Amino acid sequence: APIRQVLSEYYDYIGELAARDEDIRGVPTGFIDLDNLLGGLQPSDLLIIAGRPGMGKCITCDTKIVNPETGQRIAIETLVRDEQASLLSLDSDYKLRPAKPTRFVDDGLKPAYLVRTALGREIKVTLSHPFLTLKGWRSLSTLTVGDYIATPRKITVFGDDGEQMYEAKILGYMLGDGSTRGQNPRFTNSNHRLRKDFSDAALHFPGTKASLKDTHGGRTPTIYVSGNLDFIKEERKHFANRLVVLRQKNLWTQVDLAKRVDVSASTIKNWENTLCVPTQHNFERLCDVLNINEEQLAPQGFSTISKNTPNSLSVWLQKQEVWGKAAADKDVPNCVYSYTKQKLALFLNRLFACDGSVYFQGDKQPVVSYSTVSEKLARSVQHLLLRYGVIARLRHRWMKYKDSKRLVYDLRITGVSNLSPFLNQISVFGKKEVIEKVIVYIQKTSSNTNLDVIPLDVWELIKQAKGDRTWRSIYDDIGLPPQANIHVGKRAPSRQRLLAIGQALNAQELINLAQSDIYWDKITTIKLIGKRQVYDLTVPDTHNFVADDMIVHNTGFALSIAKTAALTHKKHVAIFSLEMSNDQLVQRLLAQETGIDSQRLRAGKLEDSEWPKFTHAIEVLSDTTIFLDDTPSITPLQIRTKCRRLHLEYKLDLVIVDYLQLMSGDTRTNNRVQEVSYISRQMKILARELNVPVLAAAQLSRAVEKRVSKRPVLSDLRESGSLEQDADIVMFIYRPDMYEDEVDPSKKNTAEIIVAKHRNGPTGDIQLIFREKLAKFENAATQQVDLSQVT
């Protein structure tokens, strides 16, 4: 265009601004100080708003996640490194279902807290990490000892390894009364049935023999597993024959083979004459030279041809990382988590046969218990019991041992609802008589409703669902006499009672809670444990996942701008969300507009006084011109096409993308930096083409976590260079209480918007208030910004 034309248009534009007598020339954000600094969001500008994902809602690196497809428990550190995972997540009906995370967040070192519950479960999280309560998701900072949080009531997950059932027996016995230190595996037990069962299982490992050492009263009898020399002698002959055949097949002499293996010809001759066998190193080298698998020379393993190496059971125990462990260091090996339901039950059955007990406490209450000096083993067994719907309480005690004391960890299984599935699905080998007595007791006893109950807060939900109905009419519906007393508001109801009330009131939320996969566990400890490496995962839709047998939770600034622009200033806004669904975006907008906790909105837990606000917000937001698009992995060209169509029909004023690094770029390159460069260029082109501001959320790299000062700088932008270059404005969200150990009370719940780059104006810092439960940013006390003094 001729410069005369451009100057004329610009003259008219300045004339319009002067006539308006306003400082805000672009799209207002609603944040007064930010609008004063930027003059609003300007047409054709590309604005980047960046922050660290999760903002502190993290769990420590050693936290275990259950894979519902394989049964494996994997540390979150591994999942984040591999950027792939399957996990369990709690749905809106309070049922655990398989899910897959879409983001894997390494959040560096942060202060962590140990949270322990009445069941003895533990998890290490940051202070802002939310837990589910009956009043919605609440961050740890708002919880105290005595509060009840949601934990899994059952984790019905099993693997597909159902072969070699003897392996399950051996591991159960060795983790119980077995010794894995020394020359050979040993099993010490006074019950002859257990000793025979162990011996039979051990003999499934080739080339072994089981020997009994019994001092007849002096010490507890012990089974020793060692190599069977007769078996080894026969296997050596087979090895020698196979070696001769393979050597001749290659047309090699003994000298030829000796040179290739780097041994003497006489050594090869001795191998072929069964006078000796190779060392482990030479055996492996021999297989390499012959280009064969080791099984072709020794089908049942190297240990079956060598007298001077560990026997095949020892080798297998080493492979399972069980060998060499002291009693206090024992843990369930990884292979067990992939067992089928039947094989896993056999493992637990034999484990309890060694270190478990079945008895009547005070001749009245039946108890199944398990004791070990290994905390890791106790917690692993507690988890495995959960796969059968068995809830066990973990506690510890000091026990006298020789001339000192040692810590012992006890698992206790009580109550009909837990004893019944344990005895029916797992049981304890060798304790038939007492188990039969317990089964008779269970058949005569109703389930104890004092264990698995719903916290008192549920009465508030019952009150809302009840409305004006009388309790007498409800008693009639659930079959209770008028004089009955269900201790309304004073006693936590059982699941059965809550289900009956929910059905009488036709209240689906109460019915879901009664039939949920949740056990409400009481917090007993919240303790600072110092800085830890932490990670987080983003799970679409549900935004929670099961970690260490607890249920934990995982875009508010850009959304606040969108609401202000559309609602207050009647602007037309398009929002492209690659992370949240349209329903979740609407939920966030309604939470910001009504002031109702977004998690209570998700669960539909509105109080009577909140319904008018809710319906009014629906009406108000319905009158705005906001367009939502939740297409996953959308490309810049798809966004441009959709925006052009909207612009032609409605004339867009603002485009928001959340977030930029989730977009799919140029598929012709495998270079992520080039891909992000392509995306940022296309977003800038979109801003200029439509002459509207494009506000794109972006991620900061981990570099910010490694510095003493956690305030972000431009170089912290992930796949930086092009983002910084293409953007007209770069802003960072910084929340001091998420990064600093000791925060000035005046900075609690505050956020800074750091304008780090402003191509056409000043930079500076803006103070805001952050309302975590609403995911909402608000103006702080307005400050006077002297633009002449701002750099």
Coordinates of C-alpha atoms in Angstrom, one line a residue, residues 52 54-57 128 710-712 732-740 743 747 749-754 768-772 777:
R52 CA 5.5 -23.7 35.0
G54 CA 1.2 -27.7 37.8
M55 CA 2.4 -24.6 39.7
G56 CA 3.6 -26.9 42.6
K57 CA 0.9 -29.6 42.6
S128 CA -0.5 -27.3 47.2
K710 CA 12.8 -18.9 40.7
R711 CA 11.6 -15.8 38.9
P712 CA 11.4 -16.7 35.2
F732 CA 5.3 -14.8 32.9
I733 CA 3.1 -16.0 35.8
Y734 CA 5.1 -16.1 39.0
R735 CA 3.5 -17.2 42.3
P736 CA 6.0 -16.8 45.2
D737 CA 4.2 -19.2 47.6
M738 CA 4.7 -22.0 45.1
Y739 CA 8.5 -21.6 44.9
E740 CA 9.7 -20.1 48.2
V743 CA 7.0 -16.5 52.0
K747 CA 2.6 -12.5 49.3
N749 CA -2.1 -16.2 47.4
T750 CA -0.5 -13.6 45.2
A751 CA 0.7 -13.8 41.7
E752 CA 3.0 -11.6 39.6
I753 CA 2.5 -11.0 35.9
I754 CA 6.0 -10.3 34.7
L768 CA -2.6 -10.0 41.2
I769 CA -4.5 -12.1 43.7
F770 CA -4.9 -15.8 42.9
R771 CA -8.0 -17.7 44.1
E772 CA -6.9 -21.4 43.9
F777 CA -6.9 -14.2 39.1

